[in-house]
Every structure is written in structure tokens, then in C-alpha cells.
Coordinates of C-alpha atoms (C1' of nucleotides) in Angstrom, one line a residue:
Chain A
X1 CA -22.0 122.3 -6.3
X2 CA -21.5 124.0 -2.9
X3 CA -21.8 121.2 -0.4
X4 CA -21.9 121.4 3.4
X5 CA -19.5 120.8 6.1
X6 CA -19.9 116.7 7.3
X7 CA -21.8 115.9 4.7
X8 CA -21.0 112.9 2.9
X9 CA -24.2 111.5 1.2
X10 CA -22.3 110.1 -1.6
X11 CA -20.2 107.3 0.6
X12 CA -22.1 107.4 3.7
X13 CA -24.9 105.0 2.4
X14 CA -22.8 102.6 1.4
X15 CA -20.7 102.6 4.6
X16 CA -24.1 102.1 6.4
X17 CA -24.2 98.9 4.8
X18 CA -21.1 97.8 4.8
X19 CA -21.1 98.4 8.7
X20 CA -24.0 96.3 9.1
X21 CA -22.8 93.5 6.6
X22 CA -19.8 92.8 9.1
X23 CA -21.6 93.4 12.3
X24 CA -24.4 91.0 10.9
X25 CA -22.3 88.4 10.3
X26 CA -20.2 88.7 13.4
X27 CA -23.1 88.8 16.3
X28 CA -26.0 88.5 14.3
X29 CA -28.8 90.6 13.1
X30 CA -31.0 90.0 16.4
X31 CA -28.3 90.5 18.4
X32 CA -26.9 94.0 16.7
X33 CA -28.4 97.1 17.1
X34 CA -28.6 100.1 15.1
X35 CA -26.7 102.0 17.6
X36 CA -23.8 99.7 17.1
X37 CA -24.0 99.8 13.3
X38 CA -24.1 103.5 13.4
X39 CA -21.0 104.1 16.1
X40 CA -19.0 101.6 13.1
X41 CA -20.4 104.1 10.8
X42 CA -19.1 106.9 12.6
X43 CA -22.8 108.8 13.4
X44 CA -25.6 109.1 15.4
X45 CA -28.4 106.3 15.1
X46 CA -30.7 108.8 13.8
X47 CA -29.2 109.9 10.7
X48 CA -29.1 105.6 9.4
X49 CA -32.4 106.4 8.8
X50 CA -31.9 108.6 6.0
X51 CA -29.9 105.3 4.3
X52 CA -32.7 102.9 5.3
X53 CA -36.3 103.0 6.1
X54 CA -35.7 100.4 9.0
X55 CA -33.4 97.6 10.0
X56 CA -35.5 94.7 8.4
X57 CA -34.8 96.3 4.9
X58 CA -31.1 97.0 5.8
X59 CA -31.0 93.2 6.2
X60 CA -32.5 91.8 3.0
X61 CA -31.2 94.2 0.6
X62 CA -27.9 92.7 2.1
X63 CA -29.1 89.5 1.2
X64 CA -31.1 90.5 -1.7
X65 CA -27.9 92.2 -3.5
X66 CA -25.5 89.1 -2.2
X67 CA -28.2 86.7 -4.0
X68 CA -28.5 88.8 -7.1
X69 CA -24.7 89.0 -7.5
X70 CA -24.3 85.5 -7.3
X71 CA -27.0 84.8 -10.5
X72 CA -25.2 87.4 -12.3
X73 CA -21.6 86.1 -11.5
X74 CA -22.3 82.9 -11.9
X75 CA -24.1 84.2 -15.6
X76 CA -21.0 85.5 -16.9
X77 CA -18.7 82.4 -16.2
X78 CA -18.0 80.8 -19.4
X79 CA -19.0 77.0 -19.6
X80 CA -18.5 74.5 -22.0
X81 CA -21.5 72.5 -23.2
X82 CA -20.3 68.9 -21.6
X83 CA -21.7 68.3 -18.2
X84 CA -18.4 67.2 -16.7
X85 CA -16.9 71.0 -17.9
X86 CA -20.0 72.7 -16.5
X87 CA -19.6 71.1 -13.5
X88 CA -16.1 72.0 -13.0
X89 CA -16.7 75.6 -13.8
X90 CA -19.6 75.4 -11.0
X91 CA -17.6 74.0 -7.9
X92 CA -14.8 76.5 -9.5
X93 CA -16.7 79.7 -9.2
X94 CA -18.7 78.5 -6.5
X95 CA -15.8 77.8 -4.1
X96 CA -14.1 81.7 -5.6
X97 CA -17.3 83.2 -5.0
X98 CA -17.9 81.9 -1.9
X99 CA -14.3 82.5 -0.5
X100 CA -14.2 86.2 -1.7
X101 CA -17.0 87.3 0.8
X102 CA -17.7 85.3 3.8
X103 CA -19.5 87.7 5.7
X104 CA -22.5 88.0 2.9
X105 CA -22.8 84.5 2.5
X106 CA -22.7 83.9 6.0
X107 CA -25.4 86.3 6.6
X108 CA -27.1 84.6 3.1
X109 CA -27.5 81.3 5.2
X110 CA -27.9 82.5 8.8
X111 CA -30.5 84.9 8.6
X112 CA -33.1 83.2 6.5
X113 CA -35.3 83.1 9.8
X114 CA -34.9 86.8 10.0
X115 CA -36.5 88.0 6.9
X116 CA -40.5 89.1 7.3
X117 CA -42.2 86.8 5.0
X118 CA -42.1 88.7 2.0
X119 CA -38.5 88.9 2.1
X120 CA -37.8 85.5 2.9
X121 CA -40.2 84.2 0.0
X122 CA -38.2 86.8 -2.4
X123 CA -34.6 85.8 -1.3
X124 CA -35.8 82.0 -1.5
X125 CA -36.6 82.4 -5.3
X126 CA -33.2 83.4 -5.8
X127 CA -31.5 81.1 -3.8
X128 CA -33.6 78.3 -5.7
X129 CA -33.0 79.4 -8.7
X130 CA -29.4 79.4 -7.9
X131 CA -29.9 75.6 -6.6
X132 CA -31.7 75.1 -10.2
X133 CA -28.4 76.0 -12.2
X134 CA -26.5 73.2 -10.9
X135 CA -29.8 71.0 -10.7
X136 CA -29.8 71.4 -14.6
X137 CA -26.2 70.4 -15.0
X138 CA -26.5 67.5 -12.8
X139 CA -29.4 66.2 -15.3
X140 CA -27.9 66.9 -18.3
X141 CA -24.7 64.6 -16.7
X142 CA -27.2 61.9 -15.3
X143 CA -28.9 61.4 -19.6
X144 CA -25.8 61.5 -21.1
X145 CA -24.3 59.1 -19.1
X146 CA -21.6 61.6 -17.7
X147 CA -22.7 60.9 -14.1
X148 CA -24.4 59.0 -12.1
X149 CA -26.8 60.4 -9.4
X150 CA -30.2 58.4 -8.2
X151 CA -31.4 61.9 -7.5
X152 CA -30.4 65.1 -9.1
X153 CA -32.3 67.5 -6.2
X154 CA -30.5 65.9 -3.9
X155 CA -26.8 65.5 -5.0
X156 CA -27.3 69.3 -5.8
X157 CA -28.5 70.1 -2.1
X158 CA -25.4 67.7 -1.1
X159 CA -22.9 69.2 -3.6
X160 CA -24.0 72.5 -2.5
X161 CA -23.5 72.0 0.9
X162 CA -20.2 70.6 0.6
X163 CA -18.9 73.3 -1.5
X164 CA -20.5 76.4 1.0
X165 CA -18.8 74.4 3.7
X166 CA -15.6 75.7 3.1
X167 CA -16.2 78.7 4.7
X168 CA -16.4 77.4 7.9
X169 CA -13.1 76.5 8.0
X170 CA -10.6 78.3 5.3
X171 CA -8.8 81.4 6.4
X172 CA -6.8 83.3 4.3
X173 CA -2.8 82.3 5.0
X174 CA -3.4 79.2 6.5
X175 CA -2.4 75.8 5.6
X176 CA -3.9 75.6 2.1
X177 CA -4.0 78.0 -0.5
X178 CA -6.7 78.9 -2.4
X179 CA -5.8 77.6 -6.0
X180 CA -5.0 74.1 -4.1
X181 CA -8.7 74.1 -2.0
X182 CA -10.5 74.7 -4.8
X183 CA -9.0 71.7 -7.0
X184 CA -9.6 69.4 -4.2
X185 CA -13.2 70.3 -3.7
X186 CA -13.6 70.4 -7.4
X187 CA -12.2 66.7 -7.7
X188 CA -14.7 65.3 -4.8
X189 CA -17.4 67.3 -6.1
X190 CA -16.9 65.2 -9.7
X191 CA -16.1 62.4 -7.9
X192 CA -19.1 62.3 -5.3
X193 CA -21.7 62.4 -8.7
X194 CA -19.7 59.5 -10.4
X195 CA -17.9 61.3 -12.9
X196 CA -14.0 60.8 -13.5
X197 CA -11.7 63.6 -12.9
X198 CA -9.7 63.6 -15.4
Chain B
X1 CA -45.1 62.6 49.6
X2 CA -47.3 65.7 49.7
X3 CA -46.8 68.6 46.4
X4 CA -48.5 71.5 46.5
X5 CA -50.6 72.0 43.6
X6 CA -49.3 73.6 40.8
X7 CA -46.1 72.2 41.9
X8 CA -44.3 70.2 38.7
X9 CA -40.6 70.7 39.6
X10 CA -39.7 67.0 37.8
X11 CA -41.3 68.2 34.3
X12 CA -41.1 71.9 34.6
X13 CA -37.2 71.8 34.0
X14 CA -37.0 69.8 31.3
X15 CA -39.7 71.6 29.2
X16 CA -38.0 74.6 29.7
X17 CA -35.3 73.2 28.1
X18 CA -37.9 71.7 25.5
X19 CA -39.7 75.2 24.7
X20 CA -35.7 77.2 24.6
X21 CA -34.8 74.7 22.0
X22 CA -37.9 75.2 19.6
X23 CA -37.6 78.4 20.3
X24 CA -34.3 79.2 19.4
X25 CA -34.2 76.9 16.6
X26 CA -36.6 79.2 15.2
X27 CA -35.9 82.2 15.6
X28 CA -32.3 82.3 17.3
X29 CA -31.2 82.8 20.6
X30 CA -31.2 86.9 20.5
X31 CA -34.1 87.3 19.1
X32 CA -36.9 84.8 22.0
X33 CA -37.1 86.6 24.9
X34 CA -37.4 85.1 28.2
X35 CA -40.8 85.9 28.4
X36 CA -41.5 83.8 24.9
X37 CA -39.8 80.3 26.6
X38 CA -42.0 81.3 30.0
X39 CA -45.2 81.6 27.7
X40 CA -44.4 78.5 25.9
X41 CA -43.8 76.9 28.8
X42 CA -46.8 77.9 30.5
X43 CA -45.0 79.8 33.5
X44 CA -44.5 83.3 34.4
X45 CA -40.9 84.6 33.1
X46 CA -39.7 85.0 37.0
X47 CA -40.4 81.2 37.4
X48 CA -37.8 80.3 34.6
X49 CA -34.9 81.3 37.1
X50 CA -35.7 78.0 39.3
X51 CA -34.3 76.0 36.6
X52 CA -31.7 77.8 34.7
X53 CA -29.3 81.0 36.2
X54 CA -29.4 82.9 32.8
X55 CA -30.4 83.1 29.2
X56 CA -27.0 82.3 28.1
X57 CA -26.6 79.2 30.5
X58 CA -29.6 77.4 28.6
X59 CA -28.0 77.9 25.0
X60 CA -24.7 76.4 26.6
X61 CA -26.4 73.6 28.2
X62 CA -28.3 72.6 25.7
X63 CA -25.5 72.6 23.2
X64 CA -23.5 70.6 25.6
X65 CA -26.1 68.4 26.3
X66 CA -26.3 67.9 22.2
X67 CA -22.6 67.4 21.9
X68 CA -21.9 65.0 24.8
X69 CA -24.9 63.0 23.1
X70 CA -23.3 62.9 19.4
X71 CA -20.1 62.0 20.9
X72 CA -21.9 58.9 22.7
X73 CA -24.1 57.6 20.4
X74 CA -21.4 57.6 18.0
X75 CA -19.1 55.8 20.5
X76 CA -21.6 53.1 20.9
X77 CA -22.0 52.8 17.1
X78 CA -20.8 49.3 16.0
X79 CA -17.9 49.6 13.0
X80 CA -15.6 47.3 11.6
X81 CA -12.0 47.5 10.9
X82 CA -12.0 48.3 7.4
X83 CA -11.9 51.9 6.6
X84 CA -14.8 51.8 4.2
X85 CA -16.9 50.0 6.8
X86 CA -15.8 52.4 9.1
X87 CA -16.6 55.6 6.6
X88 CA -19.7 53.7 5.5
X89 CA -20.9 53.3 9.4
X90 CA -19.9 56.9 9.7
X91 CA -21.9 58.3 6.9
X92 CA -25.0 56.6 8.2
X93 CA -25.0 57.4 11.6
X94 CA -24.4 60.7 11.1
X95 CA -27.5 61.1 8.5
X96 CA -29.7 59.5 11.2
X97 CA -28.3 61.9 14.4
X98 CA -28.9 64.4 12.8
X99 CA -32.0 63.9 10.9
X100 CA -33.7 62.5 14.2
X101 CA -32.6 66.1 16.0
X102 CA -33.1 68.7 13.2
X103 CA -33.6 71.7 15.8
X104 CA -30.4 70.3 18.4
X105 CA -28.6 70.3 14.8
X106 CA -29.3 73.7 13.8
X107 CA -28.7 75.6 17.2
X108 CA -25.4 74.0 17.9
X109 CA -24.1 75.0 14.0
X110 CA -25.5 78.4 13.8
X111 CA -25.6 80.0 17.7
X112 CA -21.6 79.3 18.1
X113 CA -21.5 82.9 17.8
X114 CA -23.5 83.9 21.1
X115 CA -21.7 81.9 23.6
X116 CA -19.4 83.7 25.7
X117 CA -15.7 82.9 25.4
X118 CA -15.3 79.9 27.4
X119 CA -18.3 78.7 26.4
X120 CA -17.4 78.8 23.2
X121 CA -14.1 77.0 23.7
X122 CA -15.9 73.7 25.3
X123 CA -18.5 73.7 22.6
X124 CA -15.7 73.7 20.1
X125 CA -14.2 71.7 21.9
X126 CA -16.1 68.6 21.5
X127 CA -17.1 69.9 17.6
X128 CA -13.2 69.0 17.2
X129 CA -13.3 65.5 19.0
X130 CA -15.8 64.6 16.5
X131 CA -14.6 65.6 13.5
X132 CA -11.3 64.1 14.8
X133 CA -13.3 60.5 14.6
X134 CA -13.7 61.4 10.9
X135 CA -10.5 62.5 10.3
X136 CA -8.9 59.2 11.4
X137 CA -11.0 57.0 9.7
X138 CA -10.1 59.0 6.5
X139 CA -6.2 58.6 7.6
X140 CA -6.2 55.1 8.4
X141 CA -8.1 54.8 4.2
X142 CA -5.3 56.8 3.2
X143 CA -3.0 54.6 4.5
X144 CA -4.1 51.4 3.5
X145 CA -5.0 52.5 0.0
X146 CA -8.7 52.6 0.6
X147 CA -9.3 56.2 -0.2
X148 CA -7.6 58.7 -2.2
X149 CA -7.1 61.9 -0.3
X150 CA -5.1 64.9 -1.1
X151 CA -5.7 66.5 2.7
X152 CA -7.8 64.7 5.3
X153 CA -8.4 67.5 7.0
X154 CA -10.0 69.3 3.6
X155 CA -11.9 66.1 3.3
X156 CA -13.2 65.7 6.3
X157 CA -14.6 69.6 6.4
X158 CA -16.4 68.6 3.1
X159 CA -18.0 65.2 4.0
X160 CA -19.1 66.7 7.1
X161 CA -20.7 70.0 6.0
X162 CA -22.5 67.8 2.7
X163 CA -24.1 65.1 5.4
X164 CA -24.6 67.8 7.8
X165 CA -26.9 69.9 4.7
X166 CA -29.4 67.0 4.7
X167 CA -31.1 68.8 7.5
X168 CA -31.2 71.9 5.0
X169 CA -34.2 70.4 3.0
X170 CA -34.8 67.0 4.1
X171 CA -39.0 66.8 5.2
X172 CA -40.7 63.9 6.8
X173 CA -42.7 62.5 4.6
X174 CA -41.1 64.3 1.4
X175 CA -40.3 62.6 -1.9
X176 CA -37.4 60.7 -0.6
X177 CA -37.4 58.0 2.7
X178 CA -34.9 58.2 5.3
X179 CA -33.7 55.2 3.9
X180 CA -33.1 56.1 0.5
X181 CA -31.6 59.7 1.8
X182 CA -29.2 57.5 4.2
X183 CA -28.4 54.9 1.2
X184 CA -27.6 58.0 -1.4
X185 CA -25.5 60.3 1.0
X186 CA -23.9 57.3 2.1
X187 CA -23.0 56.5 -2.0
X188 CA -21.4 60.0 -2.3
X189 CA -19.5 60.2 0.9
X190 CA -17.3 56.8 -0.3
X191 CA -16.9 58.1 -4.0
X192 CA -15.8 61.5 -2.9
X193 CA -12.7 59.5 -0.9
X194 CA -12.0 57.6 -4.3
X195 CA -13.2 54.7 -2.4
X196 CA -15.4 52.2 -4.3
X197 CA -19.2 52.1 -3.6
X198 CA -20.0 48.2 -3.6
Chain C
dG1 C1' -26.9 115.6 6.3
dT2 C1' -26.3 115.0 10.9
dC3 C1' -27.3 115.9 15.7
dT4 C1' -29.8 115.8 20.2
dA5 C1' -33.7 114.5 22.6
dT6 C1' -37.3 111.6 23.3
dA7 C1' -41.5 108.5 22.6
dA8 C1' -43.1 104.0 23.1
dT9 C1' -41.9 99.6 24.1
dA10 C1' -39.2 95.4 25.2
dT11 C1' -35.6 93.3 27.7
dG12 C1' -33.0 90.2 31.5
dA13 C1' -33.2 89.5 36.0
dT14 C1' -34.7 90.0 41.0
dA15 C1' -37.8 90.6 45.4
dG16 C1' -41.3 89.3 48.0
dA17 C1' -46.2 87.6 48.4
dC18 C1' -48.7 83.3 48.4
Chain D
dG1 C1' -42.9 76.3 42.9
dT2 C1' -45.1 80.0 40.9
dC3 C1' -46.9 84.6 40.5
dT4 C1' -47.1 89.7 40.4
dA5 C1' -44.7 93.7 40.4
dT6 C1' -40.7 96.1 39.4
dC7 C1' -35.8 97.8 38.6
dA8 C1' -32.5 99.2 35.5
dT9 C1' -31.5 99.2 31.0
dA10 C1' -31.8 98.8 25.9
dT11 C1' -34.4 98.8 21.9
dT12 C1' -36.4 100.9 17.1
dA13 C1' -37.8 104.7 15.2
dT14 C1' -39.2 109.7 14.9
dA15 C1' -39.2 115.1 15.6
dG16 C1' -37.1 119.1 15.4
dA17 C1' -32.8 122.0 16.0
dC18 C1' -28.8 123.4 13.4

DNA sequence: GTCTATAATATGATAGAC
DNA sequence: GTCTATCATATTATAGAC
């Protein structure tokens, strides 16, 4: 197929996005403009507009696809059926996940207030249904006796937020590695709901 | 002392400070315009430049003004000697800050990223000088056998991004008091340190 | 598929009247 | 102390040439 000079539709689309992924998460969406996302890209601000029908939608199918990738990650984790097992496998993946791309899921908690309504209702379902996995394991724990939590919505909103945390701080060939940051978080995440870390 | 009318210059400032905190708690410091704070106000946007040189100086201010205040309230906390009254005192006071400031809270976690340089650096910091109170208390438990720590510094990231996330979901008059929310946070800061929760 | 040019609007900040 | 008017600039998004 005969193709003309400078045109790259194949790869261009997604270096739109990728652009606006890191500059999102650097200055924030309010703060970047598409001028500055296209002069990453290497084009004129015009021609984004072939890759996106407006900025709003460049954002939340950033957040959209970040959200979905998480469900469907998370999905294809193998767990064990015994709370304590499901919850290691949780902080596990949840701290990997996490660490592997901090721009999206700094963008995934930073620009809630930036979605239109409809988006923001949309990425909210996701996010809660995220929230509802570990909810579920928490529970389970709490009647068989494997831990002990007053509230389950709660120590999941705390656990959550302890585990997210970490990207605020860890950068890659610092002090800790890795395999050794995720075992600690893992052993206060099973310690913080009662359960021994054996 | 005569005042022309219209004249407020004793309440004018500080509700400019009031409105730019709602406002950018909201929406975020690039995206309210100086014209939103005037309107909120009740000014014209021109009149705004009596009380504050520029847009940016009123984010750095009121972050200062934010971290100067978590810095003395917490120095004029009451705590005992023993690192798990300490942590204990820690856990609760930090629950109530934060809960009693929810829009102070979120500006000074998520706008870090539009202050310029050196207003970066002093916001930061005092962010360190506080988590430095943490850190000794968990160093001083480590030492004496009260907690069980792998990396104080790792621990103290975690305890204060989980406490921090009650501002995430917690509602006035929600399922769950502020006294229960303090009591339950509280519970799970002292296990995660392998410290006992009598 | 990308560019240049531009429309329509919003922005931060200042000057000068009252 | 506040207002109106304005400057200089930046913004999102679109139209039409190539």
C-alpha cells in the first residue's frame, strides 16, 4: 500500500497519548496545553485532532484504559482460595502494578476533578469496583476468622491507600529494591487487618 | 476612625484567601482563574491585587500557612514517653488535622507540582520535618522493642499515606463517627508496627 | 496526514477613575 | 479600597491548502 511522505497514522496516535500521559502527570491536565502535547509529539496542534475529538476525551481514555487495565490485571493474577493468600496476592500485584506506571496512576488519582460528569461517574465505577475486590477478601478474612477488621469499607479505603502511597516516594535505584518494598508493605498490609504473616 | 464605604480591607484579605482555597481544592490551581476567586469573593478581579502579588503567591501562602499550622498543632500535642503512646497520639492527631481541614489537606498533597522551584523546596521542606516526627517515634519503638520495623523510613511513608486517605472518603455524617474512624485507624497504624493494640 | 492560519474566547496583571 | 477598561498573551478548536 503506497503511503505518503510524513505520514505515520499507525504510531502517531499512540504517541499522542503517550505524550499527554507524561505531560499530564508532570504539570497537570489544566495546566498543559495541546500545543505542548503536540510539540512532544513532534507536530502541529492541529493535526492531534485527527487522534482525538478534544482534550477532555484525551484525558479519560487515559484514565479509562489505566482503570480497565487494572480490573483485567488484577483478573488474571492467580489466588488461592484462603483470605490470608488472596490478600497477599492483592498488596503483591497492587504494589507491581502500581510501581510499573506512575504516571497513569498518578493521573488516575489527580485528575478525578477533571473529568466532565459523565466521565467521572464512568471512571468511578471502575475504580469502585476495583475497591470491591479487596472489599470482598477483607470479608471473607473477617467470617472466617482470618482477620480482624471492625469495618471492611474502611480497612480497604486504608489498605488501599497505604499500598498507592508508595508511589510518592519509591524511585527506581534508590535505597530499596523492589522485591524488598513490596514484602514489607505486604507484611504491614497483613498485619494492619490482624492476620499473622507467616 | 472614618472608612469609606465599601471599604472592608480587615475581611477582604482573608476571604480571598478563603474563596482561593475552595476554589482550588475543587478544581486545582490551573484551572480557577483569577476572575473565579474575585467573583466568589464578591470583588472585581483588579481588586485581588491589594491582597496578594500573584496567582502563584496565594497557592504558596496558603500551603505555608497549612504547614506551619500542622507543624504547631502537633508540637502542642500532649505525648508520653512510650513509643506506643507516642504512635498512638500520633495516629489520632493526625486523623483529626486532617479531617477538620479536608480542602487545606488536599491542596497541599496534590498542587506540589505548580509551585515554582523554591517554593517548592520550603513546602517540602516542612512536609519532611513532619514526617521526620513520625520517623523518630517509629525509631525510638524499634529500639526499645516496641515495634517491629524492617525500614522506618518505608514505614513511616505507609502509615502516613493510609491516615492521610481518610480524607479520600470520609463524609460528615456518613456511616462511621469521627470517633470510631479515629479509634479504627488508630488500631491499624499500631498493628502494622507489630506493636500490640491494647 | 500534516501544515498554516485563524476564529472565538479566556487568561494574569496593570492603569487610572472614583 | 474597589471598579472599569485594557494590554499582551495564551487557549481550544476548526478550515482549507498541500
Amino acid at each position: 500500500m503506497a503511503r505518503k511522505t510524513g505520514s505515520r497514522s499507525e504510531t502517531t496516535g499512540p504517541r499522542v497519548r503517550e505524550a499527554a500521559l507524561r505531560l499530564f502527570a508532570r504539570h497537570g491536565y489544566a495546566a498543559v496545553s495541546m500545543r505542548q502535547i503536540a510539540a512532544e509529539v513532534g507536530v502541529q496542534a492541529g493535526a492531534l485532532y485527527l487522534y482525538t475529538p478534544d482534550k477532555q476525551s484525551l484525558l479519560y481514555e487515559l484514565m479509562h484504559a489505566h482503570m480497565e487495565e487494572l480490573l483485567s490485571a488484577w483478573a488474571g493474577v492467580p489466588k488461592g482460595t484462603d483470605p490470608r493468600a488472596r490478600l497477599d496476592a492483592f498488596a503483591r500485584f497492587h504494589i507491581r502494578f502500581h510501581l510499573d506506571r506512575p504516571e497513569a496512576v498518578f493521573i488516575a488519582y489527580m485528575e478525578l476533578r477533571n473529568l466532565e460528569p459523565g466521565n467521572f461517574a464512568a471512571i468511578e465505577a471502575l475504580r469502585h469496583r476495583y475497591e470491591d475486590e479487596l472489599e470482598a477478601i477483607l470479608r471473607a478474612g473477617q467470617e472466617d476468622g482470618s482477620f480482624a477488621v471492625p469495618d471492611t469499607r474502611l480497612a480497604t479505603m486504608a489498605l488501599i491507600a497505604m499500598l498507592t502511597g508508595v508511589t510518592n516516594w519509591y524511585r527506581e535505584g534508590g535505597r530499596l529494591g523492589r522485591a524488598e518494598v513490596e514484602q514489607i508493605y505486604r507484611d504491614m498490609a497483613l498485619k494492619a487487618v490482624g492476620a499473622n504473616t507467616a
